[in-house]
Tab-separated table of C-alpha atoms and ligand atoms in Angstrom:
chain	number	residue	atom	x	y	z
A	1	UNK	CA	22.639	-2.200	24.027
A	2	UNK	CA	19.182	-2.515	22.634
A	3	UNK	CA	16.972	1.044	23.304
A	4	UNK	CA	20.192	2.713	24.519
A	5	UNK	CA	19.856	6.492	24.713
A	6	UNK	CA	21.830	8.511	22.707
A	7	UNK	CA	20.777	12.074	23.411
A	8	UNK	CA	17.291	13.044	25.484
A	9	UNK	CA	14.313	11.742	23.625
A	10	UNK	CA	16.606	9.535	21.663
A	11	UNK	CA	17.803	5.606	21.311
A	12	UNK	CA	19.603	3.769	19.268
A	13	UNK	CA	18.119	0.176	18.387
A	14	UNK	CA	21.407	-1.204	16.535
A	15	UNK	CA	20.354	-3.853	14.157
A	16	UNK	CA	22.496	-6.753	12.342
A	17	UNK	CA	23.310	-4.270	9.177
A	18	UNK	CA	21.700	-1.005	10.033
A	19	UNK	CA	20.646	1.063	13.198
A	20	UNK	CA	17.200	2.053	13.634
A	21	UNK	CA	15.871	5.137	16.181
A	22	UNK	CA	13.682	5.487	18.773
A	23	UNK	CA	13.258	9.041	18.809
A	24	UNK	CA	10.395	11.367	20.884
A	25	UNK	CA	8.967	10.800	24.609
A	26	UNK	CA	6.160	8.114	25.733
A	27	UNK	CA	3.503	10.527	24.586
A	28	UNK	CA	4.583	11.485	21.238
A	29	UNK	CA	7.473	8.947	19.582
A	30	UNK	CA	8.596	7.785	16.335
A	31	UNK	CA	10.898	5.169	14.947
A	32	UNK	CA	12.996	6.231	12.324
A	33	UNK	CA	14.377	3.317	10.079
A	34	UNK	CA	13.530	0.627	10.534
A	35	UNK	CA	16.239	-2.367	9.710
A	36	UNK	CA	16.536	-4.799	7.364
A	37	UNK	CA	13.106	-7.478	7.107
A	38	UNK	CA	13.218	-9.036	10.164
A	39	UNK	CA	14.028	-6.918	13.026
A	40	UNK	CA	10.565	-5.740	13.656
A	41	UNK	CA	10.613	-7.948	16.961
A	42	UNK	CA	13.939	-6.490	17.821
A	43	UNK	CA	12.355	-2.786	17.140
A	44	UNK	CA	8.847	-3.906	18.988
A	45	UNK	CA	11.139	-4.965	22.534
A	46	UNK	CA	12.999	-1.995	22.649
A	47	UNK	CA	10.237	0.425	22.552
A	48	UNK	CA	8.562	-1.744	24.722
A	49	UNK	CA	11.330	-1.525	27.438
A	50	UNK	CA	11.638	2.040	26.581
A	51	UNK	CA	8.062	3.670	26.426
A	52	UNK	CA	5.655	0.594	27.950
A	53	UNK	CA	4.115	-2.612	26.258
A	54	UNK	CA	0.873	-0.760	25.233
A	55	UNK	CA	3.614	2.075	23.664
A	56	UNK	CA	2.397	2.915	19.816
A	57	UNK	CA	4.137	5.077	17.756
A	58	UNK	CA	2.960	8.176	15.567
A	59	UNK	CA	4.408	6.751	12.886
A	60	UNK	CA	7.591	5.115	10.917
A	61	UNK	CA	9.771	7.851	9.449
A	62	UNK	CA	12.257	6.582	6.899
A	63	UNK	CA	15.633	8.708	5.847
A	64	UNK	CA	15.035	6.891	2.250
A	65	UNK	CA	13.780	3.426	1.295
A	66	UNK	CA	16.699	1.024	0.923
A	67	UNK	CA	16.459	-2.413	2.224
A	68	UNK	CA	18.458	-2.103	4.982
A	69	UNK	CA	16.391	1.045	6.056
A	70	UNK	CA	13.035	0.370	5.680
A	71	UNK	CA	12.890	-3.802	5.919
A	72	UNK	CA	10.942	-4.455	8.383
A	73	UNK	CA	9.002	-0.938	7.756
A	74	UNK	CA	5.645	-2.597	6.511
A	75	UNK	CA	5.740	-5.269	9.702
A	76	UNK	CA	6.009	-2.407	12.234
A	77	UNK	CA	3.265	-0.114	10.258
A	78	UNK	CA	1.338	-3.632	10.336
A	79	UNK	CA	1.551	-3.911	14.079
A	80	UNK	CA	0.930	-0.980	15.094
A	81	UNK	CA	-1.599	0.600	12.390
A	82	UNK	CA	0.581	3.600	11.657
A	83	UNK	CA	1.730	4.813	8.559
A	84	UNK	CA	5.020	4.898	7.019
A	85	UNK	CA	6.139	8.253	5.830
A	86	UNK	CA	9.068	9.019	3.250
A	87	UNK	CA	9.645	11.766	0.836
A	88	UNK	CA	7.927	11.845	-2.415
A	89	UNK	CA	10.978	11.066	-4.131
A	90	UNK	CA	11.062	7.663	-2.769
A	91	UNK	CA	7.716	6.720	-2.675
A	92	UNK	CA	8.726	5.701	-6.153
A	93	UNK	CA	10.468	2.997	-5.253
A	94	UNK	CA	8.614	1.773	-1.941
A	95	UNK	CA	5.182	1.293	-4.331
A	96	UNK	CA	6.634	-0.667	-6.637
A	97	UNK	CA	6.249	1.721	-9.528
A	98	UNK	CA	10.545	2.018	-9.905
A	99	UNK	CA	13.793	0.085	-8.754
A	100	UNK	CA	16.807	1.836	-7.295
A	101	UNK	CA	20.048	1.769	-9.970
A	102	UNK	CA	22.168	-1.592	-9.271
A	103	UNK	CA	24.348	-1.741	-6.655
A	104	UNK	CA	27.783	-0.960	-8.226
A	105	UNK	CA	30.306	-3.633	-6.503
A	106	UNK	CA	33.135	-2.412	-8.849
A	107	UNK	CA	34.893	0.043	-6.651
A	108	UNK	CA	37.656	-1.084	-4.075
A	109	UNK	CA	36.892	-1.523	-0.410
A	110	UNK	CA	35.569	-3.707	1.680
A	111	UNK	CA	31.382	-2.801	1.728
A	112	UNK	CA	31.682	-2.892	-2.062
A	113	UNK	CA	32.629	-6.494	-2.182
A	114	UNK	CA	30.390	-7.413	0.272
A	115	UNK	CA	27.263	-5.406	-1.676
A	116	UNK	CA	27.251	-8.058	-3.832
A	117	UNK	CA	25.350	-10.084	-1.399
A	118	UNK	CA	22.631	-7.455	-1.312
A	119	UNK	CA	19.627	-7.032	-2.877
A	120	UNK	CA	18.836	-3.712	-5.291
A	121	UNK	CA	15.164	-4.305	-5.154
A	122	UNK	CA	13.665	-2.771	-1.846
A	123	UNK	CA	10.468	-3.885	0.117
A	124	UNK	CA	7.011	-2.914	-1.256
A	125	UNK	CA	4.910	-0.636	1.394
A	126	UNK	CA	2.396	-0.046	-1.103
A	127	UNK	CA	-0.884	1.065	1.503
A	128	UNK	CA	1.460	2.128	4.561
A	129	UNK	CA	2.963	5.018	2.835
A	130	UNK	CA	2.154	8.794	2.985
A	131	UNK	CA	4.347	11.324	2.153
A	132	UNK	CA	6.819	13.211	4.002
A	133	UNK	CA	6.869	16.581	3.597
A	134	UNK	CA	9.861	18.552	4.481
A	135	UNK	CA	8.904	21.615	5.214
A	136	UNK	CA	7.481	20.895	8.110
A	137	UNK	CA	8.752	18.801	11.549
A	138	UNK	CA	8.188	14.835	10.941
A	139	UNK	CA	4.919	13.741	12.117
A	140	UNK	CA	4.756	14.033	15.877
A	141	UNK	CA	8.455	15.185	16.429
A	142	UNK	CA	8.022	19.202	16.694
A	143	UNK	CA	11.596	19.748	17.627
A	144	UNK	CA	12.863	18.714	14.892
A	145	UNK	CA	13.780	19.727	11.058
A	146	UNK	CA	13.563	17.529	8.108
A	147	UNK	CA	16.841	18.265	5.714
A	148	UNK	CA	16.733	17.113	1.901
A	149	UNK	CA	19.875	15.112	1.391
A	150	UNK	CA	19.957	13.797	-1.875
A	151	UNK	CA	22.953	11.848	-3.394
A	152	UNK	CA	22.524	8.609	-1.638
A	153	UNK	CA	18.976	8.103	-3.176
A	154	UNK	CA	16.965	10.972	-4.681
A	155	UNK	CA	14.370	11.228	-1.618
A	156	UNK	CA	17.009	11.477	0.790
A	157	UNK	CA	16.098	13.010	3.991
A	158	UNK	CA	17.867	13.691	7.275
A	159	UNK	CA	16.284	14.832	11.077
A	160	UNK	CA	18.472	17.695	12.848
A	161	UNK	CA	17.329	18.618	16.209
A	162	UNK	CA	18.466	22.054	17.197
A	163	UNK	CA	18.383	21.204	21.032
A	164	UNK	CA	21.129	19.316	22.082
A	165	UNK	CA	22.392	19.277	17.831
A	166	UNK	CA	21.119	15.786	17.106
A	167	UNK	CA	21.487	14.814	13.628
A	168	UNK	CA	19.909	11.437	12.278
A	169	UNK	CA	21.690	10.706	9.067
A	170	UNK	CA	20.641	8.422	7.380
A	171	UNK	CA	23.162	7.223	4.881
A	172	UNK	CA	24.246	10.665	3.799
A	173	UNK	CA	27.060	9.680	6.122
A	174	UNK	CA	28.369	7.053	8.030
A	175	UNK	CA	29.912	6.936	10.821
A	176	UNK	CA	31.965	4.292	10.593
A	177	UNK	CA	34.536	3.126	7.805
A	178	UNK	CA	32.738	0.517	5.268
A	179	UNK	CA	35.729	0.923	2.552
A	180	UNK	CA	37.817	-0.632	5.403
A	181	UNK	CA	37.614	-4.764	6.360
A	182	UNK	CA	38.788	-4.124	9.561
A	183	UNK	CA	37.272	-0.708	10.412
A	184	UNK	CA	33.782	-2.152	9.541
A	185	UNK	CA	34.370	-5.374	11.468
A	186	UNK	CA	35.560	-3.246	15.012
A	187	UNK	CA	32.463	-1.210	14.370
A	188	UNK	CA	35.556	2.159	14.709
A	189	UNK	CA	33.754	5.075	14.705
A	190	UNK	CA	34.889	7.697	12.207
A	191	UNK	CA	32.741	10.490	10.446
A	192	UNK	CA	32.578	9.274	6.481
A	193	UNK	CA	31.449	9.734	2.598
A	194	UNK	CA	27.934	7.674	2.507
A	195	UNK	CA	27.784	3.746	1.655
A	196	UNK	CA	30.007	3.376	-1.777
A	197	UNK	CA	27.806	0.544	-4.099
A	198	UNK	CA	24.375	2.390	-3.599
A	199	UNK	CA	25.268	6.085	-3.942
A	200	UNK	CA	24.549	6.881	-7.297
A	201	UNK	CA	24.723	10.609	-7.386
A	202	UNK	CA	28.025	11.900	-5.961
A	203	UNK	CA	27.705	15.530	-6.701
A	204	UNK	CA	24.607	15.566	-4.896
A	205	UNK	CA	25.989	12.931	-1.892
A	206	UNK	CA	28.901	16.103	-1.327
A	207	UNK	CA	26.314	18.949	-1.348
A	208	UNK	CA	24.126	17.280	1.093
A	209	UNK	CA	27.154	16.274	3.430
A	210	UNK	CA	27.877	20.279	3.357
A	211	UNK	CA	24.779	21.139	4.359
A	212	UNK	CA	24.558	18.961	6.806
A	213	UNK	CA	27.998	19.819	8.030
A	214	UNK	CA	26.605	23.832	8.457
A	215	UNK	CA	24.096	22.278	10.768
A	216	UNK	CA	27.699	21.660	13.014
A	217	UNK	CA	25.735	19.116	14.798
A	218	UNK	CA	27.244	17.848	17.949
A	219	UNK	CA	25.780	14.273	17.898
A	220	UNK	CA	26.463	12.075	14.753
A	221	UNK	CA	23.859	9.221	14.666
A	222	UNK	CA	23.834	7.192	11.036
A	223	UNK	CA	22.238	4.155	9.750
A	224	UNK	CA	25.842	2.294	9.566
A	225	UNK	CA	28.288	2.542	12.863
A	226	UNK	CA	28.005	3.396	16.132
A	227	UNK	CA	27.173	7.045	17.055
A	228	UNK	CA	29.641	9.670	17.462
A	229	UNK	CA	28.491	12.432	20.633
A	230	UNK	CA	31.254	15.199	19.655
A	231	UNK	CA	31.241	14.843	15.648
A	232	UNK	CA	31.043	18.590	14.207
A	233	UNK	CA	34.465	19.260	13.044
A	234	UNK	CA	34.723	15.629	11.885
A	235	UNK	CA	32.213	16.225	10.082
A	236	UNK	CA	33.128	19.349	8.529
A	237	UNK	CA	36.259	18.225	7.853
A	238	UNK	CA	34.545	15.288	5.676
A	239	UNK	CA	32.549	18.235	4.037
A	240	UNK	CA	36.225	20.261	3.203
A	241	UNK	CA	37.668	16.862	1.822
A	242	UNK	CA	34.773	15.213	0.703
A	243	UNK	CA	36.335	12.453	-2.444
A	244	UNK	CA	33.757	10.460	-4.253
A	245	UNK	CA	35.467	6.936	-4.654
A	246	UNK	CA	38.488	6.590	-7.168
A	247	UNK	CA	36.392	5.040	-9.805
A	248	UNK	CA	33.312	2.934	-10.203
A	249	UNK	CA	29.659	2.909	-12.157
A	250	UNK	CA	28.241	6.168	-10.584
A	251	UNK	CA	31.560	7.767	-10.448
A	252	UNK	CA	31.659	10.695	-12.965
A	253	UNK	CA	35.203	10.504	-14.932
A	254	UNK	CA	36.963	14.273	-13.949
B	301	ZN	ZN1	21.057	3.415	1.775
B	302	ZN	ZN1	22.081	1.806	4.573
């Protein structure tokens, strides 16, 4: 499963919590996301197996800097002597000058309860980091677009490839169903609202899941659940429908 190629110049390095992306050819590659601490060796063999052992990245390219998303971030960048780029917004909170809101545990389903077992505080990448800027194509991937998705987390950011309509999500959606026990435990995919107890502006989460839905990508490939190779009207039918959760901390009363 490990390195297994989603879409040309693109493969999937599923991890214990999150999935992390090998994404570019041998001469020009990134990985975006990078896991939760711990999986750098996991990371390291599959590029090895898929671009050579003396294989080095441009760079690490994070879609925002939650534990589970840029863990083992600062061990990769370490490795290899590459930097780590995110968008300004979440810089913030990868230098140690904020903390993300609490995780809010207090809506129903199934990722909620288990949120309690994870940490708000991120990992500190203090002299790794440079900033992404999204105007432009990530460092050393010129086929693709950087899209602002804020809602999740502030910095939010998602990759859309035009060729072949590759989207890299993030957590502006999942694409599996965390809310549900035994959807999340069957790995089932299905196109859904981002992960509940760290989404803290919901407003925001909907417009970004609309714009991303007007990309009508073809191939759905999130942080969380297994990726999806014919997801546009799934995904614009999340977009038509989109529901914050019933209740909860970041939920605004209507
Ligand atoms: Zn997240
Ligand atoms: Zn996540």
């Amino acid at each position: 499963m490990s390195g297994r190629e989603i879409a040309r110049e693109v493969a999937i390095v599923p991890g214990l919590i999150a999935n992390a992306y090998l994404v570019g050819s041998r001469e020009s590659w990134v990985v975006v996301d990078a896991g939760i601490p711990g999986s750098h060796r996991r990371i390291r063999r599959a590029a090895t197996r898929r671009f050579g052992a003396d294989a080095r990245p441009r760079a690490v390219v994070l879609t925002h800097g939650h534990f589970d998303h840029a863990g083992s971030a600062g061990a990769l960048a370490a490795y290899w002597g590459v930097p780590i780029f995110a968008h300004e917004r979440e810089l913030p909170f990868l230098n140690g000058e904020r903390e993300y809101p609490p995780m809010d545990s207090s809506p129903p389903g199934f990722f909620c309860k288990l949120s309690r077992l994870f940490p708000s505080r991120t990992v500190r990448l203090d002299g790794y980091l440079e900033e992404l800027r999204p105007q432009a194509p990530p460092p050393g991937l010129e086929e693709w677009e950087c899209v602002e998705t804020p809602g999740h987390t502030p910095g939010h950011v998602a990759f859309f490839r035009p060729a072949g309509g590759v989207l890299l999500a993030g957590d502006a959606i999942t694409t599996m169903d965390l809310d549900s026990f035994t959807g999340t435990i069957l790995c089932r995919p299905r196109v859904c609202r981002p992960p509940v107890p760290a989404t803290t502006d919901w407003d925001n989460a909907r417009r970004s899941v609309e714009r991303l839905a007007a990309l009508r990508p073809r191939v759905l490939a999130a942080g969380h659940g297994p990726p999806i190779q014919d997801g546009a009207a799934e995904l614009q039918s999340l977009a038509a429908h989109f529901a914050p959760p019933p209740y909860g901390r970041y939920v605004q009363a209507r």
